[in-house]
Short mmCIF file of C-alpha atoms in Angstrom, two decimals:
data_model
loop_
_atom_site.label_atom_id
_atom_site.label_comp_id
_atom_site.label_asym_id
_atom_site.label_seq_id
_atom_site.Cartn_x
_atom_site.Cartn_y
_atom_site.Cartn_z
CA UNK A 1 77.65 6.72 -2.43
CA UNK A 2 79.09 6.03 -5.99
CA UNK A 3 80.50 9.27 -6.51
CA UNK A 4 82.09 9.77 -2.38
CA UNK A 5 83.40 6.50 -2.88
CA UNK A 6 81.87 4.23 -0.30
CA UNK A 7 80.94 1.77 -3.02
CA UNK A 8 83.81 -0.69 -3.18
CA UNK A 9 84.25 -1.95 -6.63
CA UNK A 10 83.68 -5.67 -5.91
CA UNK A 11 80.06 -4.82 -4.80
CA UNK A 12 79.18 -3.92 -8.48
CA UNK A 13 81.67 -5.36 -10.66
CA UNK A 14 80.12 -7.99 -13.35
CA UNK A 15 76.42 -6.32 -12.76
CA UNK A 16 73.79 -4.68 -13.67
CA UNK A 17 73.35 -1.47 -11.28
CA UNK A 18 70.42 0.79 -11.85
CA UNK A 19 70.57 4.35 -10.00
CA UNK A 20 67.50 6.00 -8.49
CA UNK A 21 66.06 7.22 -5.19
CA UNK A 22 63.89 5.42 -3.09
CA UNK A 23 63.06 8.78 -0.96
CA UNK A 24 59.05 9.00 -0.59
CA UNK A 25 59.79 12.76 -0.86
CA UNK A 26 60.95 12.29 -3.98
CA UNK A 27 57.99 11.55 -5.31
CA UNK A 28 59.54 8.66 -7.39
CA UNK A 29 57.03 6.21 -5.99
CA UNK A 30 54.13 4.32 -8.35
CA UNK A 31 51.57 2.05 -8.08
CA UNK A 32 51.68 -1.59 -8.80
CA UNK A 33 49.57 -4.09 -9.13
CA UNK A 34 51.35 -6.15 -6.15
CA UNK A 35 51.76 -3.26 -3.61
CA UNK A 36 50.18 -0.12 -3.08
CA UNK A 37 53.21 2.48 -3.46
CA UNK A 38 56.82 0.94 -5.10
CA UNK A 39 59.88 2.80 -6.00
CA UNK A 40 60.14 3.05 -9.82
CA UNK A 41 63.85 1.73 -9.25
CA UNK A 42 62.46 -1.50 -7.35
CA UNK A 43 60.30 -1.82 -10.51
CA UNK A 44 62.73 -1.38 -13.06
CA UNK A 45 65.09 -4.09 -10.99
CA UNK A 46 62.43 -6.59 -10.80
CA UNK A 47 62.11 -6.64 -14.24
CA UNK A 48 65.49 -6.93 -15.77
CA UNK A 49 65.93 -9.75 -13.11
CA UNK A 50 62.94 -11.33 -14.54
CA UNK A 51 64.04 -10.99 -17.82
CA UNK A 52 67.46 -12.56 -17.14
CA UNK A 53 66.50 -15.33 -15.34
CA UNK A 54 63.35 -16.06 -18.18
CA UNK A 55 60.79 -15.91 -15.45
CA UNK A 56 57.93 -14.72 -16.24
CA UNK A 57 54.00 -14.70 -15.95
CA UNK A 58 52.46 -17.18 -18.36
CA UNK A 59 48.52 -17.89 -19.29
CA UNK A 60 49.48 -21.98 -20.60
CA UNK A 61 46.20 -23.35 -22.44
CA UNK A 62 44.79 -25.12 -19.33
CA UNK A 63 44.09 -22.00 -17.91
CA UNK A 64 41.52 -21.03 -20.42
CA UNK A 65 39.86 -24.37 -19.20
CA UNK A 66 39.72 -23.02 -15.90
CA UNK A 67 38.13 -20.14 -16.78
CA UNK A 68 35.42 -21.59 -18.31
CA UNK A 69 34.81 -24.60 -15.69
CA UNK A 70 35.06 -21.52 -13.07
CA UNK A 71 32.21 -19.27 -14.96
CA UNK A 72 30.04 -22.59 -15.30
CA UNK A 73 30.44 -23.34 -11.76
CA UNK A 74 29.54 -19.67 -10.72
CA UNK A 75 26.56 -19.76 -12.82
CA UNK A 76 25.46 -22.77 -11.22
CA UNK A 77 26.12 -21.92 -8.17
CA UNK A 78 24.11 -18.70 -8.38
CA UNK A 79 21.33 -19.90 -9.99
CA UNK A 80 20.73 -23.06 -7.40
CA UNK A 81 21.88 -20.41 -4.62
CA UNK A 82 18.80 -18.35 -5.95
CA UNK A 83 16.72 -20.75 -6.30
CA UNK A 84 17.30 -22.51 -3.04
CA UNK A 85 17.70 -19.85 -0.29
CA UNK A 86 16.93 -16.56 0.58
CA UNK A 87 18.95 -13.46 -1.73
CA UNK A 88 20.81 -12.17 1.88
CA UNK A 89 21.81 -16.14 2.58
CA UNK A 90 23.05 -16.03 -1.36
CA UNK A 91 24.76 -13.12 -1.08
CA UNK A 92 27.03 -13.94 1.91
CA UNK A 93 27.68 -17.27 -0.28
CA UNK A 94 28.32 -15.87 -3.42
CA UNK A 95 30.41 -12.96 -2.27
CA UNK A 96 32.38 -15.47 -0.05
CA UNK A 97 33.05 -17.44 -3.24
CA UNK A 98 34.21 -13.87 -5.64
CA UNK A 99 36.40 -13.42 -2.62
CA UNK A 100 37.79 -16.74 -3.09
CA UNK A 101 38.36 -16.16 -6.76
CA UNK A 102 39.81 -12.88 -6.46
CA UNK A 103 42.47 -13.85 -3.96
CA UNK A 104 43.06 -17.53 -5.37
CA UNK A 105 43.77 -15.42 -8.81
CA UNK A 106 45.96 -12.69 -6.63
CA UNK A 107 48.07 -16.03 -4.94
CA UNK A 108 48.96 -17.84 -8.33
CA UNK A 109 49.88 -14.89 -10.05
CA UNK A 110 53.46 -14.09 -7.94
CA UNK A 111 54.41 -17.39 -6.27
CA UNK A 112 53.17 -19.65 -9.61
CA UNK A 113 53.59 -16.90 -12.46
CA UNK A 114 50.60 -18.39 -13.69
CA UNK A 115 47.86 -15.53 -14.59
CA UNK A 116 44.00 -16.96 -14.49
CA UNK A 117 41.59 -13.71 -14.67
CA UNK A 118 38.59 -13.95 -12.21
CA UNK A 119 37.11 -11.55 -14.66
CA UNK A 120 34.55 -13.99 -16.27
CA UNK A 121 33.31 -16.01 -13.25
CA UNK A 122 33.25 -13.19 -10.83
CA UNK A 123 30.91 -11.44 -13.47
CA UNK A 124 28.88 -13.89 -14.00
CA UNK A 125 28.08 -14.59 -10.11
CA UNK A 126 27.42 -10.56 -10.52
CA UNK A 127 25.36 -10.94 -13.59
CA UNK A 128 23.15 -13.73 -11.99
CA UNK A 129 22.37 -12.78 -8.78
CA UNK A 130 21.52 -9.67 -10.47
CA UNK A 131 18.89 -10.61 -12.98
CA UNK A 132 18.15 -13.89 -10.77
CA UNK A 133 17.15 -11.43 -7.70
CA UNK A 134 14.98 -9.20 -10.36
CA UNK A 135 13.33 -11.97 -11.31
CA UNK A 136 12.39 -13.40 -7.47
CA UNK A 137 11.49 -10.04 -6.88
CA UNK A 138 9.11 -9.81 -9.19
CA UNK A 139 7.48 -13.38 -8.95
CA UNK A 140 7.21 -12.07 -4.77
CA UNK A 141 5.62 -9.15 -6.34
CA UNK A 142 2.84 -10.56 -8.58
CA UNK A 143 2.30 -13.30 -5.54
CA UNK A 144 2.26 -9.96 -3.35
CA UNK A 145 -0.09 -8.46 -5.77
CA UNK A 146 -2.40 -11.58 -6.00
CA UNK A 147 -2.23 -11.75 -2.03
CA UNK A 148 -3.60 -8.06 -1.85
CA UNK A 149 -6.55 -8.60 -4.23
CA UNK A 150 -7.54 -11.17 -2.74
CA UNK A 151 -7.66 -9.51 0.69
CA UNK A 152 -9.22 -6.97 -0.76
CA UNK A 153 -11.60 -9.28 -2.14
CA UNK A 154 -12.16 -11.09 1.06
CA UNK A 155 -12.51 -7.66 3.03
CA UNK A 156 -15.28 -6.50 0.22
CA UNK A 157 -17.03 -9.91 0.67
CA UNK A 158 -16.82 -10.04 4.49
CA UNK A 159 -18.58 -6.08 4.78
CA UNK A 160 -21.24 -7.52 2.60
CA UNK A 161 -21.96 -10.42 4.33
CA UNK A 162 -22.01 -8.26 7.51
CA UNK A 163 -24.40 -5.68 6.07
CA UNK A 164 -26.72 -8.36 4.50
CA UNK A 165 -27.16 -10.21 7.47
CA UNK A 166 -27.88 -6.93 9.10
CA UNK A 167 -30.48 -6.07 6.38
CA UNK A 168 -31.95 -9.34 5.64
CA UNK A 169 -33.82 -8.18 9.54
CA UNK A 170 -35.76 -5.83 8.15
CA UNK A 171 -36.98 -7.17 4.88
CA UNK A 172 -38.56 -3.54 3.57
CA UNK A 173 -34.90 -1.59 3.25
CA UNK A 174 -34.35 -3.79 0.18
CA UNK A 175 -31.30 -1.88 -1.67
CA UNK A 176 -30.56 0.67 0.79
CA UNK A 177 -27.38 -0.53 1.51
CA UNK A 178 -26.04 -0.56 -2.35
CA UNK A 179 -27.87 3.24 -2.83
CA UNK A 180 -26.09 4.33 0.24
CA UNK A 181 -22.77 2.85 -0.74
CA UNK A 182 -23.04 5.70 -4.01
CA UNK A 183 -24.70 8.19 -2.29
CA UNK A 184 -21.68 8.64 -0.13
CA UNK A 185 -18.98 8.04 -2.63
CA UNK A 186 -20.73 10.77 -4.95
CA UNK A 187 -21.17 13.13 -1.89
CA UNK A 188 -17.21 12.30 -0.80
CA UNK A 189 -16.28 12.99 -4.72
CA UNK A 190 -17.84 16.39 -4.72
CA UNK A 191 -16.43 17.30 -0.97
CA UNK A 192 -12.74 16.71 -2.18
CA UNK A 193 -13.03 19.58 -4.64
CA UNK A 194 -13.15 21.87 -1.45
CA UNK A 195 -10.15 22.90 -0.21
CA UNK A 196 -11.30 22.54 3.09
CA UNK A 197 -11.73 18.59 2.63
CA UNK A 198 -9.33 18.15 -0.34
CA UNK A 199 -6.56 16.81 2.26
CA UNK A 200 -8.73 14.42 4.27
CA UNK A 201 -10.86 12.94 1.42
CA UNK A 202 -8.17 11.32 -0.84
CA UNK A 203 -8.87 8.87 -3.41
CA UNK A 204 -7.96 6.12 -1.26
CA UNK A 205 -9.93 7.24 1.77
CA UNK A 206 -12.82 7.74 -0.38
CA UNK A 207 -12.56 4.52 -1.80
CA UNK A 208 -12.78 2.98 2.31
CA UNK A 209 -15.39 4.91 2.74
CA UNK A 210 -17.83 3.51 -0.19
CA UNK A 211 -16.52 0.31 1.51
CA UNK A 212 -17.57 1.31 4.54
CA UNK A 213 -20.82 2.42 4.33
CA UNK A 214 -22.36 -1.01 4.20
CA UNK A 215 -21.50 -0.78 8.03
CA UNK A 216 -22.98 1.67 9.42
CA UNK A 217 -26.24 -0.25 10.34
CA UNK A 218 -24.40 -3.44 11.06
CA UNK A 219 -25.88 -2.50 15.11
CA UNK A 220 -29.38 -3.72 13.84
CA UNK A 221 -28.41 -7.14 14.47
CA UNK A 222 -29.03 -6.27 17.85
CA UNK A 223 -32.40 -5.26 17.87
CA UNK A 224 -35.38 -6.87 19.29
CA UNK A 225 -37.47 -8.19 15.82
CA UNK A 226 -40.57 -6.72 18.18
CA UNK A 227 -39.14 -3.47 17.48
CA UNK A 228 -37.25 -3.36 14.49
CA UNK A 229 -40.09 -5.24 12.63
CA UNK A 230 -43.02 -3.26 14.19
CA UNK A 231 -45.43 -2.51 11.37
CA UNK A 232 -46.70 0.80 13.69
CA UNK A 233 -45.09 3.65 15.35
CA UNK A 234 -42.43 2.94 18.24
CA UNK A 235 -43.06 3.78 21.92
CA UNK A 236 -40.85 5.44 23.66
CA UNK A 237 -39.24 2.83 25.34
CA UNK A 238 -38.95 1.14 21.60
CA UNK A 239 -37.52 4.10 20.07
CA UNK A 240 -35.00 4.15 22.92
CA UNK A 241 -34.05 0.41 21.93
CA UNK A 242 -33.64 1.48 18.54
CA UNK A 243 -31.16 3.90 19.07
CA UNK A 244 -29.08 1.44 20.23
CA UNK A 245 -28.20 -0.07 16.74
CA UNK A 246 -25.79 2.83 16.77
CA UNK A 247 -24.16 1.70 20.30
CA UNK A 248 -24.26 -1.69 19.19
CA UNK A 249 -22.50 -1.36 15.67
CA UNK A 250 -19.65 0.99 17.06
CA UNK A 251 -19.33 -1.57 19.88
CA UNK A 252 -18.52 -4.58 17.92
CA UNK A 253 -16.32 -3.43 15.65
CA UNK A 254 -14.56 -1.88 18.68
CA UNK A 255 -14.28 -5.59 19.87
CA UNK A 256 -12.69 -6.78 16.19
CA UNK A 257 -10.19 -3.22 16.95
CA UNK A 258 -9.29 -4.77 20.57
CA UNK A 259 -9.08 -8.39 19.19
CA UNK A 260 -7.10 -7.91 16.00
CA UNK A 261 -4.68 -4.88 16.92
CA UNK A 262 -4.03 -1.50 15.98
CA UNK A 263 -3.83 -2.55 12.07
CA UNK A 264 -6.96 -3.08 11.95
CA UNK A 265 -8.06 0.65 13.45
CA UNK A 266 -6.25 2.24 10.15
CA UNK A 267 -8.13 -0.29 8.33
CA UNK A 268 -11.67 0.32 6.72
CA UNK A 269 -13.29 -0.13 10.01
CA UNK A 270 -12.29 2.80 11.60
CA UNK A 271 -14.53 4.37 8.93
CA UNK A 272 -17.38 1.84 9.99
CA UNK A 273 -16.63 2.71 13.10
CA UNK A 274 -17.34 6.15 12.38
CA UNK A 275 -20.24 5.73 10.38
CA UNK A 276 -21.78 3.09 12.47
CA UNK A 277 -21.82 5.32 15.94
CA UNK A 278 -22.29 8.77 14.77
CA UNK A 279 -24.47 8.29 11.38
CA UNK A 280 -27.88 9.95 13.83
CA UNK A 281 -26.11 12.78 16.09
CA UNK A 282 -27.31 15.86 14.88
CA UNK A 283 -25.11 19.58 13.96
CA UNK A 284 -26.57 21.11 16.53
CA UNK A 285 -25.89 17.96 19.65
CA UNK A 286 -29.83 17.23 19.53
CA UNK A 287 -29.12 13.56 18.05
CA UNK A 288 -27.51 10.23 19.88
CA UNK A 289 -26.08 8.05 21.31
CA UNK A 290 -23.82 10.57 21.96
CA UNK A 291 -24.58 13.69 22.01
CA UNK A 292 -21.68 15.00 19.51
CA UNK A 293 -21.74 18.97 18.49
CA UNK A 294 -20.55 20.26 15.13
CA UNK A 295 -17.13 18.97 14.44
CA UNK A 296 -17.25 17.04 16.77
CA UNK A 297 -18.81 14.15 14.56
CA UNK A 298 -16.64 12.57 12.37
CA UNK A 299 -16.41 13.32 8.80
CA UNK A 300 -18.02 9.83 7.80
CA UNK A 301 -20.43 10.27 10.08
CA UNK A 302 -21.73 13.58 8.43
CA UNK A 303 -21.63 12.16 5.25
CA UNK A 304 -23.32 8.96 5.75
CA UNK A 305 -26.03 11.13 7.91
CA UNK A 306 -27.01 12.67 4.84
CA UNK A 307 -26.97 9.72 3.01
CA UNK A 308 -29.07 8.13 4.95
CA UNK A 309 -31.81 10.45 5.77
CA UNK A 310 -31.95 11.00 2.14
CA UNK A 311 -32.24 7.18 1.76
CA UNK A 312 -35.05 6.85 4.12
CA UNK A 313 -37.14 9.98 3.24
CA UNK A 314 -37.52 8.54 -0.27
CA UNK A 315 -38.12 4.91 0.11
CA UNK A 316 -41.52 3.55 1.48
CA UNK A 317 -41.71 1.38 4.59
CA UNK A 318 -44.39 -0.19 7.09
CA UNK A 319 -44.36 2.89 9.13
CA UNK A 320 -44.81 5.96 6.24
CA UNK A 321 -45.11 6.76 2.58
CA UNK A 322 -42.06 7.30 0.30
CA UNK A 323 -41.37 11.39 -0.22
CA UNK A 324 -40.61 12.79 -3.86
CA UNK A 325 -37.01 13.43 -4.19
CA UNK A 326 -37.92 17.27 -3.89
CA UNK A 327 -39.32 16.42 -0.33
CA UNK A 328 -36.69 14.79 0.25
CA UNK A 329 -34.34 17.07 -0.67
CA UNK A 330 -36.23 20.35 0.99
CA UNK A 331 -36.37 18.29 4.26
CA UNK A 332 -32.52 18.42 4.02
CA UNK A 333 -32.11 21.79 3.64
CA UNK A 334 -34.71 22.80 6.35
CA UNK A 335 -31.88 20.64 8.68
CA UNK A 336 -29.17 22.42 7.53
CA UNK A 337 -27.33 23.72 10.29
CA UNK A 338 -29.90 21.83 13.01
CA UNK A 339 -29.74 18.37 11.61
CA UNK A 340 -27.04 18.14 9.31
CA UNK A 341 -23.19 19.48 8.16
CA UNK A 342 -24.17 22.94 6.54
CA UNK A 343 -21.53 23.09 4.17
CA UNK A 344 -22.29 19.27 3.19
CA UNK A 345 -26.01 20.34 2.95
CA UNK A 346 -24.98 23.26 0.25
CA UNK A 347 -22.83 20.65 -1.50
CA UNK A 348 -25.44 18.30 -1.46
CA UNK A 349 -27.52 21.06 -2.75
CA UNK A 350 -25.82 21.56 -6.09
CA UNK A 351 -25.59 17.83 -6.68
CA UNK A 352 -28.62 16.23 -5.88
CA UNK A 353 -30.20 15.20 -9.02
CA UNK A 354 -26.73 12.68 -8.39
CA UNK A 355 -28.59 11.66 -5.81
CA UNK A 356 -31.99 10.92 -7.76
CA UNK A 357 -29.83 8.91 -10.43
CA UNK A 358 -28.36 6.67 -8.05
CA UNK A 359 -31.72 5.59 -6.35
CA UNK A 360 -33.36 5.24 -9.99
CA UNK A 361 -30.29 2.55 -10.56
CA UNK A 362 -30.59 0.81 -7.24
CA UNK A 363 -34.29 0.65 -6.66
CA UNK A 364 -35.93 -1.78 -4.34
CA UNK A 365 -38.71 -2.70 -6.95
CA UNK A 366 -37.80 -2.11 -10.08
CA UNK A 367 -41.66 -1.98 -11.36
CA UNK A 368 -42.58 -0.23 -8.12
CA UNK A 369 -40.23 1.43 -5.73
CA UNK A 370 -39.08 3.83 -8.66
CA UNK A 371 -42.10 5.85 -9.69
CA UNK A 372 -42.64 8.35 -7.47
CA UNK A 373 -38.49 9.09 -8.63
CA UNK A 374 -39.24 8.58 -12.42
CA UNK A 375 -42.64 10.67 -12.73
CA UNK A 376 -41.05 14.12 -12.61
CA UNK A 377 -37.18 13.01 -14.59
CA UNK A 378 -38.60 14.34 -18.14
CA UNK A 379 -38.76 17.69 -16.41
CA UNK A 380 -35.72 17.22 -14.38
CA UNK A 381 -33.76 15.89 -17.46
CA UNK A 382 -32.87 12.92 -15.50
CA UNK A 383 -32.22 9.53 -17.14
CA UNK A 384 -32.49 6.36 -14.97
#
C-alpha cells in the first residue's frame, strides 16, 4: 500500500508505523499467552504502545500477600474438604476452586495489569488432595484389612461351632474333626503337585478346603440319638437313617446358599457343600445318597472320602476296634478304584506315614487312643 501509494501521508505522519504481514499463510503467526495464534506485528505494536503510554504489568507488594493468604486458604480448604467429605465430593470442590484461581489470575492480568501467579495455591490444593487421599486410602485399607480378619475370624469360629455341636452327639469321635481338617489339607498339598489338579487346587482353595472339612458331618445333627448313639450294630432301617446325615448336611447349607445369595455359594460352603453330600458315594456309584460315578463326585468330596475312612478305620468306637495304620491303609488300597479316587489312593499311597503323624498329634486320648499308632513308629521312623 506504502509503496502504490494508497497510504495518504496524514495517516502516518508523526507515528510510529511498523510493517509486517498478517497473512496466516505467511506463517508469521505466534503464540501468546493471551490468544492462541497472534501476528508477530500485532505483538510488536502492543508493546511499543505499552511502552509509550508506561503501562505495564506490575506484581506491587500486596500481591505477595495474596499469594500466601491464597495457598493457606487452599490448604485449608483441602485438608477440611478431606477430612469432611468423600475424595469425588472434594474433587469437584477443589477443582471448582483451581478453576477459580486460574481464571481470577487470567482476568487481573489484562484489564488490571496486575500479575498474581496461581502457581502456589493451585499446587498446594494438588499437593494435598494428593497425599491427603493416600493417606484416607490407606486408613480405609488397614480398616478394610481389620474388617477381613475379622470375617475371617468369625467364619473360622462359626464352622467350628457348627462342627462341635455336630460332634459333641456322638461323644466317641473325640478329635476327628481337627485330624480330618490335616488329613485333607496334607492330601490337597500333595494333589496340587499333579498337573492334573495343579489348576483347581490353588493355595487359596486349599486353604477353604481345610476350612471346610469341619462340615462335612454337620448332617449328624439330624440324626435320631437312638441311632447315632447305638452302642450295637444298625438295622437296616437305622443304617438307612444314617445315611441321611449326608442329605441333611448338603441340605442346610443349601438353605444358608438360598437365604444369603450367590456370594455365599463361592464362599467356603460350596466346599462344605461338597464335602458334606458326597463325602460316602463310592468310584464305582455303589455309595449314597446319590449315587455319583467317577468324576462325577466332586473333588472335595474324594478327598474328604479318604480322609475320613482313614479317620474311622483307625480310631476305636462302641461298634468295633481301632485298625493299625497299616490296616488302615491296606483297606484303602483294596478300594482303590471300587471305593475311592484311584489316583488319590496312589497319592495317598506315597504319603501316608503324613497321615500317621497327624493322628499321633490330634489323638482322642492322649494316654490311650495313640498306641496302637505309636507301637510300630520306631520301625516306621515316625515321630509323634
Amino acid at each position: 500500500d506504502l509503496l502504490d501509494g494508497r497510504v495518504r501521508r496524514d495517516q502516518i505522519e508523526g507515528r510510529v508505523v511498523l510493517l509486517g504481514t498478517t497473512a496466516m499463510g505467511l506463517e508469521a503467526y505466534h503464540t501468546s499467552p493471551l490468544g492462541d495464534l497472534v501476528p508477530g506485528i500485532a505483538i510488536h505494536a502492543t508493546v511499543i504502545e505499552n511502552l509509550l503510554n508506561q503501562r505495564f504489568f506490575s506484581q506491587p507488594g500486596w500481591t505477595r500477600a495474596v499469594e500466601l493468604l491464597l495457598l493457606a486458604a487452599c490448604g485449608i480448604l483441602s485438608a477440611l474438604l478431606m477430612s469432611a467429605a468423600g475424595s469425588l465430593l472434594s474433587f469437584g470442590i477443589l477443582a471448582t476452586a483451581a478453576a477459580g484461581l486460574w481464571v481470577g489470575a487470567e482476568w487481573l492480568l489484562p484489564t488490571k495489569g496486575v500479575f498474581v501467579s496461581p502457581l502456589f495455591p493451585l499446587m498446594a490444593l494438588g499437593l494435598n488432595f494428593s497425599l491427603l487421599t493416600f493417606l484416607k486410602y490407606r486408613k480405609e485399607e488397614q480398616a478394610l484389612r481389620q474388617r477381613n480378619r475379622d470375617l475371617v475370624n468369625m467364619q473360622n469360629f462359626t464352622i467350628q461351632c457348627l462342627a462341635t455341636l455336630a460332634e459333641t452327639r456322638d461323644s466317641e469321635t473325640g478329635r476327628h474333626i481337627v485330624r480330618c481338617q490335616y488329613y485333607v489339607k496334607a492330601l490337597a498339598e500333595r494333589l496340587a503337585g499333579i498337573k492334573e489338579f495343579a489348576r483347581l487346587l490353588t493355595e487359596e482353595t486349599i486353604d477353604l478346603l481345610h476350612k471346610s472339612a469341619p462340615l462335612h458331618d454337620i448332617g449328624k445333627i439330624g440324626v435320631p440319638d437312638r441311632v447315632l448313639l447305638k452302642p450295637g450294630r444298625l438295622t437296616e432301617d437305622e443304617y438307612e437313617e444314617m445315611k441321611r446325615h449326608t442329605t441333611y448336611g448338603r441340605e442346610a447349607i443349601e438353605r444358608a446358599e438360598r437365604t444369603y445369595g450367590q456370594g455365599v455359594k463361592e464362599s467356603f460352603l460350596q466346599f462344605g457343600k461338597e464335602m458334606a453330600g458326597s463325602h460316602h458315594e463310592w468310584w464305582n456309584g455303589g455309595g449314597y445318597p446319590s449315587g455319583l460315578h467317577g468324576r462325577e463326585i466332586p473333588l472335595s468330596g474324594r478327598i474328604m472320602a479318604i480322609a475320613d475312612v482313614y479317620d474311622a478305620l483307625i480310631c476305636r468306637r462302641r461298634y468295633k476296634p481301632a485298625f493299625t495304620h497299616e490296616e488302615a491303609v491296606a483297606q484303602i488300597e483294596r478300594g482303590k478304584g471300587v471305593h475311592f479316587d484311584p489316583l488319590l489312593v496312589e497319592v495317598f499311597a506315597g504319603m501316608h506315614e503324613t497321615f500317621r503323624r497327624i493322628a499321633l498329634a490330634y489323638p482322642d486320648d492322649p494316654e490311650v487312643e495313640g498306641s496302637h499308632l505309636r507301637a510300630d513308629r520306631d520301625t516306621a521312623g515316625v515321630e509323634a
